[in-house]
Amino acid sequence: MCAEPALVDYFVVAGLPAAGALPARGRCGAAPEEEPRPKEPITDVALIARAQGEEAPLGFTCIEATPSGHPAELSAGLLSPGRLCLCYRRGRDRSPIVALGVHYEGSGGPGPGELLVATTPYSRSAALSGAGPARPRAFLTFRRARAPPGPAPSAAVTDICVILPARGESAPHAYSRVSRGLSAGPWGPALYLCYKISVASANALVYEAALLSRYPAQDTSSFPLPASVPIFCLPMGATIESWPTGTPYPLPLFSPFVLTGASGDKIYGAAIQFHEAFPAERLSERQRLRLGLVSVVDRRPVAGRAPHARKSLCVLSRWPCFRVFRHFLLFLYRYSVSGPHVLPLEAHISHFMHNVPFPSPQRPRILVQMSPYDSVLLCRPVASPLPLSGASFLGLLRAVGPGTAVALLVAVLTEHKVLLHSRRPDLLTAVGEALVAMIFPLRWQCPYIPLCPLALADVLSAPVPFIVGLHSSYFDLHQPPRDVVCVDLDTNTVSQSEERKLLPPRALPRRPCKVLLATLQDVAQQLQDSFPPPAEEAELGLDPSDAEAGPGAGRGGGAELRAQAAFLRFMACALRGYRPFLRPVRPGPGQRSETQSLFEMHGFLRSRDRGEQRFYAQLLRTQLFAQFIEERSFGADREPALDFFDSCVDKVQPDLEKPEDTPLLELDDARGGEHTVFITPPEQPVAPDGSELPAKYHYDGFPTLCPELLEPPRDPLVAQLCQARSSAPSSPAPCRTKQEMKMAQRVAQKYSSVPDMWGRCLLGHCYGLWFLYLPTHVRAAPAKLPALHLAYDVLRRMEAHRVVLPDEVCYRVLLQLCGQYGEPVLSVRVMLEMKRAGIVPNAVTYGYYNKAVLESKWPSGTQSARRRWAKLRNVVLGAARFRQPLRQRQRQGGTGIEGAPRPPLQRQTTWAGRSLQDPPPAPRLQRSGSVGAPRPMGSLLRSRQRPESNASESSASLGSDLDLSDPSLGSSGVPKASDPHGAPEEEPPAMEVLLSSCSRCQACGALVYDEEVMAGWSSDDSTLTSTCPFCARPFLPFLSIEIRRFQQPHGPPEPDPSAPSPPPGPVLSDRRRCLELDEADGEGSNGAASVPPPDRSSFPYLSPLVLRKELERALEAEGGAALAGAALRGARPILYWNLLWFFRRLALPSALPQQLLPLPHGGGSREPPPPGSPHVRVRLLWDVLAPEPDASPPLYVLWRLHSHVPTRFPSLLPHGAPFSLAFLEAVLSHVGLGEVHKAIALLLDTPGGALPPPRSIYREILFLTLAALGREHVDIAAFDRKYKAAFARLAGSRGREQLRQRRAQPPSSKALDCRKSFGPPPEC
C-alpha cells in the first residue's frame, strides 16, 4: 500500500543489554546497590488507648505527633479520656492496604472491600467518637489489595500522618486526605488522616534503559530516531527484581509518551512494559546480595527466588493512535510468551509496518487482522480543523475536576511552571496533551514533556516555563521545586509557590469563565453518571485511556467534544476583537516583524474591562501570544486552523450566560462511508508438496530482532514519492478553507431563492474557478508580470460585475503569486481592492499579504527616475517622428511636385447602406440579400448602433473574433466584436471546437437552454442535475462538443498572373454576401486543404459550485500538476470541458484550448506556443449542435436557407417545409411593429402544430429576430419585456395553462438574471 503513508515509523525494543556486564551506574548516576531502599507497604493499622495503658503491638509504629509537632491524639475532643492513637505495621507477608477512610455508623454499610477497625488489639472499643442521640459513632476503615501478597510492583499505602488544619497544617505533597475528620468533637480541634500511595517494590536494582533492537535499522531522512527513545520507553528505569519462584507475572503496563522536535512537530510513542526472566549468572555478588538471592552471613544462594528484568516494546508514529498501538503491542507480547509458531515475530512486525497505512479519505476504515483471533479496527479521525493530538479532556476532568481544570488553564495561559505527577503514565500523557490543546489557538513554546523519565528530572530546575509530567515515585526521594505549580492527578491536589501565585478565577473574563465552569461541571456530572470511576486495575495503570486520536472518538465522544468546545469558546471570547488591532506591514522596504509593530497591545488592553486587565497584561507578555500574532500576521502551517478560530470569534457572544445555539465544532465525520479495507495476516509458508510447515519458532522471552527474518524496508525514493503523493503538495492558497466552504454553501442556499442574485452568485464561483487556475496560467506564461497585471484586471472586472460575496480566494491567490514573483506594489493594490470590496482578510490571506510586502524586493527611487526619463524620451521621439511626414510634404511642395488627388472619406453608418442624415424609410419589410432595412423596431434596436459590424453577432464566432489571450469584454461580460476591416488572422486555426450547453430534458423532451439550465441548478455542491423549466423535473444537462481538425497547407498559394482579378469586396450594405463569406469562413475554408469528419462527444454540464468542489479535490490530491499539460483533459475530461466552457464564456485567458493540439515530437511537456504557431478556435453556441434528423429545422435556420445563407445545418431546404418565407416575414413584421402577441398567436395558430415540439415559441421568435436583424441591432432585454407583456395579454384570452402546454411562456426571471450576468452565447 504505497498510496498512503505508513502508520508506524519505527519499532523499538528497550531494556537491559542482552549480554555483557551491567552498567556501573543506575538511572540517577549512583550505583544501584547504593541507592536507598524503598519503603515497604503498610499491611495493618490499629488503634490503641494510651489512657487505658495500651501500648503499640510488636512490629507496629505509633504516630505520636503531627508533621508540625502537635500531639496526634485522635480522641482529644471527647469528654471521656480515651486518648486513642493510630499505629501501623509494614511488611510483605500479607496483602497491602490501598485505601483508608472514616465510616459513620448509621450512614449505611461499609463500601466494597472496606474493613472496620472496631476494637483495639486489647479488645476495647475503637470508636473515634462517642455514641449519642445526635451524634453517631465513627470508625476507622481500610481496604486491602485484591492481589495476593508478593514482590510484584503494586500500588499500596506507604506512609500515614495526621494533620491539624486549625494549626495551619495541610496534607504533605503526594498525600491523600480523608474527607471526614477523625475527632470532630465540639471542644477539640479537628484532625484529619492523610496517607500516601506509592508503587512498593523491594529487592530491585534500577538502571538506565538501553536500545536492544530497532526496525528499520537505518534512520529516515525526514524522521531520524531520537537517541532518548529507550529512557522514554522505561521512564522509571530498567529494573531487576527478585521474586519467589512461581510468582505470576504482572500484566503489561501501557505507557504512551510524546516527543517534541526542534521545529515543534510531535512524535507519538506507545510502549508497553513487562517482566521476563533474567539470568542470575550476569549478576555480581553484591547485586545478588541486594536482590536477596544470597544470604547475608555466608553468601549462600537462597532457594526459591529468581531475578526478573523489565523490558519494553515501543512503536513511534506521527499520529496518536494509541488504542491501535496498544492492541498491536499486546499481540506481540502474547505471541512471544506462547508458541510454537510457524511464522517468526519479525514477520508480524514488518508486515504491520509495511502494509498498514494511515487511513485516508478513500480508505477511512482499515481492519487489520493480525491473527485468526486478533484484529483491530483503525478509523480515520473525524475531519476537524483543530490540531490532531492525544488529549483526553474527560481524563482531565475525572482526575482534577472542573475547578482545577480552570486553574490549570490560567497557569498555562500565564506561562507558569506546571508539574504533573501520577502513578499512571497514560494519564500523564492524556492530561499533558489536554493542557496544550485547551489553549488553542495559542501554541505552547516552552519545554513540554508530558511523560518525563526520571533520568531527565533535572528539567525541573530550568529557568523557563515548562509542562512536565513525572511518575509519583519521584517524590519518594525528592521534594517538588518551590516555584512550580504541582498537580497530583491521583489525589486532585494543587500546590503552588508563595512567590508567584496563580491569578484567581475572578481575574478572568467573568461571563465566559462562568459559562466555561458551568459546562465543565455538567460534563463532569455526565461523566460520573455514565462512566463509573476506574477500578483498581486502572489505578495501577492497567486500563489505558480509551481516547482515540481526535475529538469525538472512543468512549464518551460526545462529552469529550463538549469539553473541548467549552475551552474553545472561552478562548474565542477572551480574544474577541483582536483583529482590528493587527497592524499590517507597511508598504516599503526595511520593515520589522516584532510583536509591537504587528499588534497594537496598548489599544487592545484598553479595550478590555478594568477587572480583566491584570489577566490580559500577563497574557500579552507571554511567548504564547507573541507567537500567535506572528503566525497570524505572516502565515504558517496552521493557517486553516487560525482561520477556523477567526470564524469561532465571529460566532461567540461573550455577554451570554450560556453557550450559543450554534456549535463551534461542526465535525465532518470522514468515516460515514463505512468503506472498510481488510488487511490479512502475513501468509504462512508451505512445504514444496503443499503441506504445512512445522512450528519451529518458540520464545522464552521477547527476542532480539533478527535482520534476516525482517522484510527489507521500502526504497527511500519510493517512500518519498508515496509520502509526497499522499501529502498533497499543493499550496493551501488556491483552495478554500472549510469555513469558506461552509460560508459559500450558506450564501448559495440564501440566494438560490432570490432570482435577481442567483446569476451573480454563479458568476462569482466562475471567477473563483479561474483564479484556481491562475497559478498554472502564470507558471506557463512567458512574461510573469503582464500575466499578474492581467489577473489584476480580471479582479477589477469581477468587482465591476458586483458578484455575490466576492470570493476571498481570488485575492489570496493573486497575493500569493505577488509574493512568489516579487511584486509588492501589486500586492498592496490587491489589498486595497479587497478592502474596497468590504472583505476582511482571514489568517491565510493576511499572512500572504504580509509575506509579499515584507519579503519581496521593492523598487528603488533610482529605477523610478529612470522610468520617468525613458517615458519623456519616448514622447520626444514620437513627436519627432510625427513631424517627419509634414517636413517631407513641405519639401515636395517647395519643389512643385503635387500628389494625386485623394477622394474624401465616406463612412457608412448603418448596416442598410444609408447615412444617418438620410430620412428613415417607411415602416415596411423588404426582401433582399440583406433582409431589407426594417427600422420600425425602434424599441428593440439598441440606442448605440455599431456600424462597423458586417454580420450579425449570431453568426460571429467567439474564437474567430477574439484571440485566446484577449480579456476584452462587452457590457455583459461577453467578448466584443472585432473590426472586420482590421488585420486578418495571420494563420488559420489548426482546429475548431464547437461547444453547446443546450440540453434535452429526458422527461418531456424539451430543449433547455443555457440560462434555463443555470436557473435550475441547485445550491447543493453535490447535485449534478438541473430542473426543467417546462416539466419541473430534474435532468442531467450535457455539454455537446464537436471538434473539427483542419489540415494546414504547406505554404501560401502563389498568385496566378493570368487569372482574372477578384471582384471587389462587399460593402456593408450587401448583407447577404457578408453573411455568406462569414459563414463560409467559419464553416470550412480557413485556408485548409481538406476537412476530416468532426469528432462529437458530450459530457455532463456541471454547476460552478459542483465544478469548484471537484477541482479543489483534484488540487488537494495532485497539487498544481492536476491542471498542467494534458493531465486535466486526459484524466478529468469533465472538468476540462466545463472549465473551457466557462473560461471562454467570460473571455478569461487560459491555455486550455492549446491542450487539444498534439504535443511536439520529443517533448514531454507543452510550452507556451510561439507567435504564428497553430492555434485552436473555440465557438460557443446557444442552440444545439445538430437538430433531430426527422424534425423540422428551427425558424432561424429556415430563414437562412430561404435567404441562401450557409449554416451549420444541411444546406438543402427540406421538401414540404411547413413555414414559407412569407410566414417568416410576417412573424418578423409583427415583431418589428412591436406586436409580439400577434407573432405568438401566428405560431400558435399554425395548422397541425407544425412548430417543432421540443422548441419553445419564445426561442423561435428570438432566434429568428437575431438571425434576420443581427444581434448588434436587437436589444434582447427590451424583447424580453415585450414578450412578457404579450404573454400576459394572451394568457387572459387563451389561458395560461394552454400557453404553457404549447411552451409559449417566457423564461423565468431567474433565467433572465443568469443571462444578464453571463451574457448570451455569441452565436445561435
mmCIF file of C-alpha atoms in Angstrom, residues 276-537:
data_model
loop_
_atom_site.group_PDB
_atom_site.id
_atom_site.type_symbol
_atom_site.label_atom_id
_atom_site.label_comp_id
_atom_site.label_asym_id
_atom_site.label_seq_id
_atom_site.Cartn_x
_atom_site.Cartn_y
_atom_site.Cartn_z
ATOM 1 C CA GLU A 276 10.747 -11.551 31.896
ATOM 2 C CA ALA A 277 13.301 -13.875 33.467
ATOM 3 C CA PHE A 278 16.842 -12.574 33.852
ATOM 4 C CA PRO A 279 19.900 -14.871 34.046
ATOM 5 C CA ALA A 280 21.402 -14.810 37.544
ATOM 6 C CA GLU A 281 24.859 -15.526 36.114
ATOM 7 C CA ARG A 282 25.121 -11.938 34.886
ATOM 8 C CA LEU A 283 24.772 -10.556 38.431
ATOM 9 C CA SER A 284 27.681 -9.811 40.684
ATOM 10 C CA GLU A 285 27.771 -10.966 44.292
ATOM 11 C CA ARG A 286 26.929 -7.512 45.527
ATOM 12 C CA GLN A 287 23.963 -7.305 43.199
ATOM 13 C CA ARG A 288 22.738 -10.720 44.314
ATOM 14 C CA LEU A 289 23.032 -9.636 47.929
ATOM 15 C CA ARG A 290 20.943 -6.529 47.220
ATOM 16 C CA LEU A 291 18.305 -8.617 45.470
ATOM 17 C CA GLY A 292 18.155 -11.154 48.292
ATOM 18 C CA LEU A 293 19.388 -14.017 46.122
ATOM 19 C CA VAL A 294 22.193 -14.915 48.591
ATOM 20 C CA SER A 295 22.253 -14.895 52.365
ATOM 21 C CA VAL A 296 23.916 -12.051 54.206
ATOM 22 C CA VAL A 297 26.053 -14.233 56.505
ATOM 23 C CA ASP A 298 27.547 -16.979 54.398
ATOM 24 C CA ARG A 299 26.659 -15.677 50.906
ATOM 25 C CA ARG A 300 24.882 -18.904 50.034
ATOM 26 C CA PRO A 301 22.131 -18.911 47.379
ATOM 27 C CA VAL A 302 18.619 -18.505 48.729
ATOM 28 C CA ALA A 303 16.362 -21.228 47.409
ATOM 29 C CA GLY A 304 13.064 -20.391 45.772
ATOM 30 C CA ARG A 305 13.956 -16.941 44.389
ATOM 31 C CA ALA A 306 14.784 -15.849 40.832
ATOM 32 C CA PRO A 307 15.635 -12.482 39.214
ATOM 33 C CA HIS A 308 13.379 -10.798 36.645
ATOM 34 C CA ALA A 309 14.055 -7.775 34.437
ATOM 35 C CA ARG A 310 11.735 -5.183 32.955
ATOM 36 C CA LYS A 311 11.631 -4.744 29.185
ATOM 37 C CA SER A 312 9.639 -2.519 26.835
ATOM 38 C CA LEU A 313 8.211 -2.713 23.313
ATOM 39 C CA CYS A 314 7.536 0.578 21.560
ATOM 40 C CA VAL A 315 6.282 1.975 18.275
ATOM 41 C CA LEU A 316 6.799 5.550 17.100
ATOM 42 C CA SER A 317 4.378 7.326 14.794
ATOM 43 C CA ARG A 318 3.250 10.745 13.688
ATOM 44 C CA TRP A 319 -0.347 10.030 14.722
ATOM 45 C CA PRO A 320 -1.672 9.440 18.248
ATOM 46 C CA CYS A 321 -3.480 6.165 17.500
ATOM 47 C CA PHE A 322 -2.764 4.849 20.999
ATOM 48 C CA ARG A 323 -5.577 2.295 21.059
ATOM 49 C CA VAL A 324 -4.385 0.593 17.874
ATOM 50 C CA PHE A 325 -0.769 0.634 19.039
ATOM 51 C CA ARG A 326 -1.714 -0.912 22.373
ATOM 52 C CA HIS A 327 -3.546 -3.779 20.662
ATOM 53 C CA PHE A 328 -0.606 -4.437 18.363
ATOM 54 C CA LEU A 329 2.000 -4.397 21.156
ATOM 55 C CA LEU A 330 -0.075 -6.659 23.383
ATOM 56 C CA PHE A 331 -0.468 -9.062 20.469
ATOM 57 C CA LEU A 332 3.319 -9.190 20.066
ATOM 58 C CA TYR A 333 3.750 -9.787 23.791
ATOM 59 C CA ARG A 334 1.249 -12.640 23.818
ATOM 60 C CA TYR A 335 2.867 -14.064 20.689
ATOM 61 C CA SER A 336 6.266 -14.121 22.412
ATOM 62 C CA VAL A 337 5.045 -15.954 25.537
ATOM 63 C CA SER A 338 3.074 -18.572 23.594
ATOM 64 C CA GLY A 339 4.001 -20.956 20.842
ATOM 65 C CA PRO A 340 5.487 -22.614 18.974
ATOM 66 C CA HIS A 341 4.611 -20.729 15.790
ATOM 67 C CA VAL A 342 5.147 -21.197 12.088
ATOM 68 C CA LEU A 343 5.983 -17.541 11.473
ATOM 69 C CA PRO A 344 8.588 -15.604 13.453
ATOM 70 C CA LEU A 345 7.823 -12.436 15.345
ATOM 71 C CA GLU A 346 9.759 -10.437 12.797
ATOM 72 C CA ALA A 347 7.259 -11.350 10.074
ATOM 73 C CA HIS A 348 4.370 -9.791 12.009
ATOM 74 C CA ILE A 349 6.360 -6.660 12.854
ATOM 75 C CA SER A 350 7.486 -5.937 9.298
ATOM 76 C CA HIS A 351 4.058 -6.856 7.900
ATOM 77 C CA PHE A 352 2.312 -4.371 10.196
ATOM 78 C CA MET A 353 4.777 -1.587 9.461
ATOM 79 C CA HIS A 354 4.750 -2.022 5.676
ATOM 80 C CA ASN A 355 1.133 -2.885 4.943
ATOM 81 C CA VAL A 356 -0.915 -0.884 7.448
ATOM 82 C CA PRO A 357 -1.255 2.737 6.247
ATOM 83 C CA PHE A 358 -2.748 5.718 7.948
ATOM 84 C CA PRO A 359 -6.420 5.927 6.897
ATOM 85 C CA SER A 360 -7.181 8.280 4.033
ATOM 86 C CA PRO A 361 -10.487 9.743 2.797
ATOM 87 C CA GLN A 362 -10.570 6.976 0.186
ATOM 88 C CA ARG A 363 -9.894 4.320 2.858
ATOM 89 C CA PRO A 364 -11.424 5.681 6.056
ATOM 90 C CA ARG A 365 -11.627 2.321 7.869
ATOM 91 C CA ILE A 366 -8.927 -0.337 7.927
ATOM 92 C CA LEU A 367 -9.487 -3.673 9.635
ATOM 93 C CA VAL A 368 -6.141 -5.227 10.489
ATOM 94 C CA GLN A 369 -6.262 -8.969 11.072
ATOM 95 C CA MET A 370 -3.085 -9.804 12.992
ATOM 96 C CA SER A 371 -4.013 -13.449 13.558
ATOM 97 C CA PRO A 372 -7.136 -15.599 13.244
ATOM 98 C CA TYR A 373 -8.115 -14.462 16.752
ATOM 99 C CA ASP A 374 -6.677 -10.922 16.972
ATOM 100 C CA SER A 375 -7.899 -7.962 14.963
ATOM 101 C CA VAL A 376 -8.098 -4.220 15.412
ATOM 102 C CA LEU A 377 -10.094 -1.575 13.548
ATOM 103 C CA LEU A 378 -8.229 1.551 12.529
ATOM 104 C CA CYS A 379 -10.509 4.513 11.751
ATOM 105 C CA ARG A 380 -9.614 7.826 10.219
ATOM 106 C CA PRO A 381 -10.006 10.665 12.729
ATOM 107 C CA VAL A 382 -13.010 12.837 12.109
ATOM 108 C CA ALA A 383 -12.250 15.835 9.930
ATOM 109 C CA SER A 384 -11.636 18.612 12.429
ATOM 110 C CA PRO A 385 -9.939 21.979 11.990
ATOM 111 C CA LEU A 386 -8.313 21.542 15.394
ATOM 112 C CA PRO A 387 -4.798 20.099 15.561
ATOM 113 C CA LEU A 388 -4.602 16.346 15.966
ATOM 114 C CA SER A 389 -3.446 15.354 19.449
ATOM 115 C CA GLY A 390 -3.680 12.631 22.044
ATOM 116 C CA ALA A 391 -5.585 14.821 24.522
ATOM 117 C CA SER A 392 -8.278 13.420 26.778
ATOM 118 C CA PHE A 393 -10.435 16.156 28.287
ATOM 119 C CA LEU A 394 -12.521 13.538 30.063
ATOM 120 C CA GLY A 395 -9.381 12.196 31.707
ATOM 121 C CA LEU A 396 -8.541 15.729 32.801
ATOM 122 C CA LEU A 397 -11.983 16.303 34.335
ATOM 123 C CA ARG A 398 -12.025 12.902 36.002
ATOM 124 C CA ALA A 399 -8.583 13.473 37.513
ATOM 125 C CA VAL A 400 -8.774 17.072 38.727
ATOM 126 C CA GLY A 401 -12.350 18.284 38.327
ATOM 127 C CA PRO A 402 -13.718 21.465 36.702
ATOM 128 C CA GLY A 403 -12.300 23.957 39.199
ATOM 129 C CA THR A 404 -8.745 22.668 38.985
ATOM 130 C CA ALA A 405 -9.032 22.439 35.203
ATOM 131 C CA VAL A 406 -9.830 26.169 35.022
ATOM 132 C CA ALA A 407 -6.911 26.888 37.372
ATOM 133 C CA LEU A 408 -4.589 24.903 35.102
ATOM 134 C CA LEU A 409 -5.892 26.897 32.131
ATOM 135 C CA VAL A 410 -4.849 30.105 33.868
ATOM 136 C CA ALA A 411 -1.454 28.612 34.735
ATOM 137 C CA VAL A 412 -0.767 27.653 31.116
ATOM 138 C CA LEU A 413 -2.013 30.965 29.675
ATOM 139 C CA THR A 414 0.243 32.943 32.027
ATOM 140 C CA GLU A 415 3.205 30.591 31.380
ATOM 141 C CA HIS A 416 3.759 29.155 34.853
ATOM 142 C CA LYS A 417 5.880 26.117 35.544
ATOM 143 C CA VAL A 418 3.415 23.236 35.665
ATOM 144 C CA LEU A 419 4.417 19.862 37.122
ATOM 145 C CA LEU A 420 2.022 16.923 36.798
ATOM 146 C CA HIS A 421 2.587 13.645 38.588
ATOM 147 C CA SER A 422 0.663 10.418 38.790
ATOM 148 C CA ARG A 423 1.182 6.703 39.087
ATOM 149 C CA ARG A 424 -0.440 6.178 35.686
ATOM 150 C CA PRO A 425 1.801 7.014 32.721
ATOM 151 C CA ASP A 426 -1.111 7.067 30.290
ATOM 152 C CA LEU A 427 -2.950 9.628 32.423
ATOM 153 C CA LEU A 428 0.081 11.911 32.438
ATOM 154 C CA THR A 429 0.242 11.917 28.642
ATOM 155 C CA ALA A 430 -3.505 12.410 28.177
ATOM 156 C CA VAL A 431 -3.684 15.324 30.643
ATOM 157 C CA GLY A 432 -0.495 16.923 29.317
ATOM 158 C CA GLU A 433 -1.885 16.852 25.790
ATOM 159 C CA ALA A 434 -5.144 18.351 27.086
ATOM 160 C CA LEU A 435 -3.280 21.255 28.701
ATOM 161 C CA VAL A 436 -1.617 22.277 25.431
ATOM 162 C CA ALA A 437 -4.832 21.661 23.444
ATOM 163 C CA MET A 438 -7.125 23.737 25.671
ATOM 164 C CA ILE A 439 -5.282 26.995 24.844
ATOM 165 C CA PHE A 440 -5.934 26.769 21.087
ATOM 166 C CA PRO A 441 -5.157 28.882 19.013
ATOM 167 C CA LEU A 442 -2.134 29.626 21.175
ATOM 168 C CA ARG A 443 0.696 27.128 20.949
ATOM 169 C CA TRP A 444 2.992 26.198 23.852
ATOM 170 C CA GLN A 445 6.531 27.344 23.046
ATOM 171 C CA CYS A 446 8.450 26.218 26.152
ATOM 172 C CA PRO A 447 9.686 22.757 27.230
ATOM 173 C CA TYR A 448 6.919 20.186 27.077
ATOM 174 C CA ILE A 449 7.497 16.631 28.351
ATOM 175 C CA PRO A 450 4.158 15.090 29.420
ATOM 176 C CA LEU A 451 5.902 11.853 30.477
ATOM 177 C CA CYS A 452 9.375 12.732 31.677
ATOM 178 C CA PRO A 453 11.835 9.943 32.557
ATOM 179 C CA LEU A 454 13.413 10.210 35.984
ATOM 180 C CA ALA A 455 16.788 10.469 34.284
ATOM 181 C CA LEU A 456 15.690 13.823 32.822
ATOM 182 C CA ALA A 457 14.209 15.209 36.047
ATOM 183 C CA ASP A 458 16.808 17.985 36.026
ATOM 184 C CA VAL A 459 14.476 19.879 33.694
ATOM 185 C CA LEU A 460 12.575 20.910 36.834
ATOM 186 C CA SER A 461 15.435 23.304 37.590
ATOM 187 C CA ALA A 462 15.113 25.081 34.225
ATOM 188 C CA PRO A 463 14.632 28.866 34.497
ATOM 189 C CA VAL A 464 11.887 28.835 31.847
ATOM 190 C CA PRO A 465 8.221 27.840 31.949
ATOM 191 C CA PHE A 466 7.517 24.176 31.288
ATOM 192 C CA ILE A 467 4.857 21.488 31.353
ATOM 193 C CA VAL A 468 6.384 18.281 32.723
ATOM 194 C CA GLY A 469 4.803 15.038 33.883
ATOM 195 C CA LEU A 470 6.578 12.706 36.323
ATOM 196 C CA HIS A 471 5.806 9.420 37.971
ATOM 197 C CA SER A 472 4.747 9.912 41.573
ATOM 198 C CA SER A 473 7.572 7.682 42.834
ATOM 199 C CA TYR A 474 9.932 10.589 42.163
ATOM 200 C CA PHE A 475 8.619 12.208 45.346
ATOM 201 C CA ASP A 476 9.563 9.193 47.455
ATOM 202 C CA LEU A 477 13.102 10.561 47.405
ATOM 203 C CA HIS A 478 12.731 14.211 46.329
ATOM 204 C CA GLN A 479 10.671 17.253 47.190
ATOM 205 C CA PRO A 480 8.991 19.295 44.446
ATOM 206 C CA PRO A 481 10.592 22.608 43.480
ATOM 207 C CA ARG A 482 9.234 25.647 45.245
ATOM 208 C CA ASP A 483 8.491 27.759 42.148
ATOM 209 C CA VAL A 484 6.223 25.306 40.313
ATOM 210 C CA VAL A 485 2.519 24.623 40.215
ATOM 211 C CA CYS A 486 2.455 20.986 41.286
ATOM 212 C CA VAL A 487 -0.658 18.942 40.440
ATOM 213 C CA ASP A 488 -1.222 15.479 41.837
ATOM 214 C CA LEU A 489 -3.573 13.768 39.413
ATOM 215 C CA ASP A 490 -4.147 10.855 41.759
ATOM 216 C CA THR A 491 -5.341 12.954 44.717
ATOM 217 C CA ASN A 492 -6.601 16.074 42.894
ATOM 218 C CA THR A 493 -4.434 18.427 44.891
ATOM 219 C CA VAL A 494 -2.703 21.558 43.613
ATOM 220 C CA SER A 495 0.222 23.152 45.388
ATOM 221 C CA GLN A 496 1.783 26.403 44.253
ATOM 222 C CA SER A 497 4.604 28.607 45.390
ATOM 223 C CA GLU A 498 4.089 31.615 47.598
ATOM 224 C CA GLU A 499 6.328 33.720 45.382
ATOM 225 C CA ARG A 500 4.190 33.553 42.240
ATOM 226 C CA LYS A 501 0.626 32.523 42.798
ATOM 227 C CA LEU A 502 -1.947 31.885 40.143
ATOM 228 C CA LEU A 503 -4.461 34.549 39.262
ATOM 229 C CA PRO A 504 -7.835 33.950 40.892
ATOM 230 C CA PRO A 505 -10.763 32.983 38.642
ATOM 231 C CA ARG A 506 -12.333 36.415 39.172
ATOM 232 C CA ALA A 507 -9.440 37.954 37.183
ATOM 233 C CA LEU A 508 -10.633 36.122 34.065
ATOM 234 C CA PRO A 509 -13.382 37.449 31.783
ATOM 235 C CA ARG A 510 -16.355 36.975 34.060
ATOM 236 C CA ARG A 511 -19.145 35.667 31.885
ATOM 237 C CA PRO A 512 -17.016 33.469 29.587
ATOM 238 C CA CYS A 513 -15.374 31.923 32.658
ATOM 239 C CA LYS A 514 -18.771 31.346 34.232
ATOM 240 C CA VAL A 515 -20.053 29.582 31.126
ATOM 241 C CA LEU A 516 -16.860 27.505 30.913
ATOM 242 C CA LEU A 517 -17.115 26.358 34.518
ATOM 243 C CA ALA A 518 -20.818 25.530 34.204
ATOM 244 C CA THR A 519 -20.223 23.478 31.049
ATOM 245 C CA LEU A 520 -17.330 21.560 32.606
ATOM 246 C CA GLN A 521 -19.400 20.809 35.696
ATOM 247 C CA ASP A 522 -22.204 19.499 33.505
ATOM 248 C CA VAL A 523 -19.767 17.306 31.551
ATOM 249 C CA ALA A 524 -18.179 16.048 34.771
ATOM 250 C CA GLN A 525 -21.577 15.094 36.163
ATOM 251 C CA GLN A 526 -22.476 13.342 32.930
ATOM 252 C CA LEU A 527 -19.152 11.519 33.046
ATOM 253 C CA GLN A 528 -19.740 10.404 36.612
ATOM 254 C CA ASP A 529 -23.237 9.128 35.815
ATOM 255 C CA SER A 530 -22.326 7.373 32.589
ATOM 256 C CA PHE A 531 -18.845 6.069 33.367
ATOM 257 C CA PRO A 532 -18.079 4.915 36.902
ATOM 258 C CA PRO A 533 -14.654 5.590 38.413
ATOM 259 C CA PRO A 534 -11.934 3.212 37.219
ATOM 260 C CA ALA A 535 -11.372 0.009 39.045
ATOM 261 C CA GLU A 536 -8.244 -0.963 40.917
ATOM 262 C CA GLU A 537 -6.602 -2.172 37.734
#
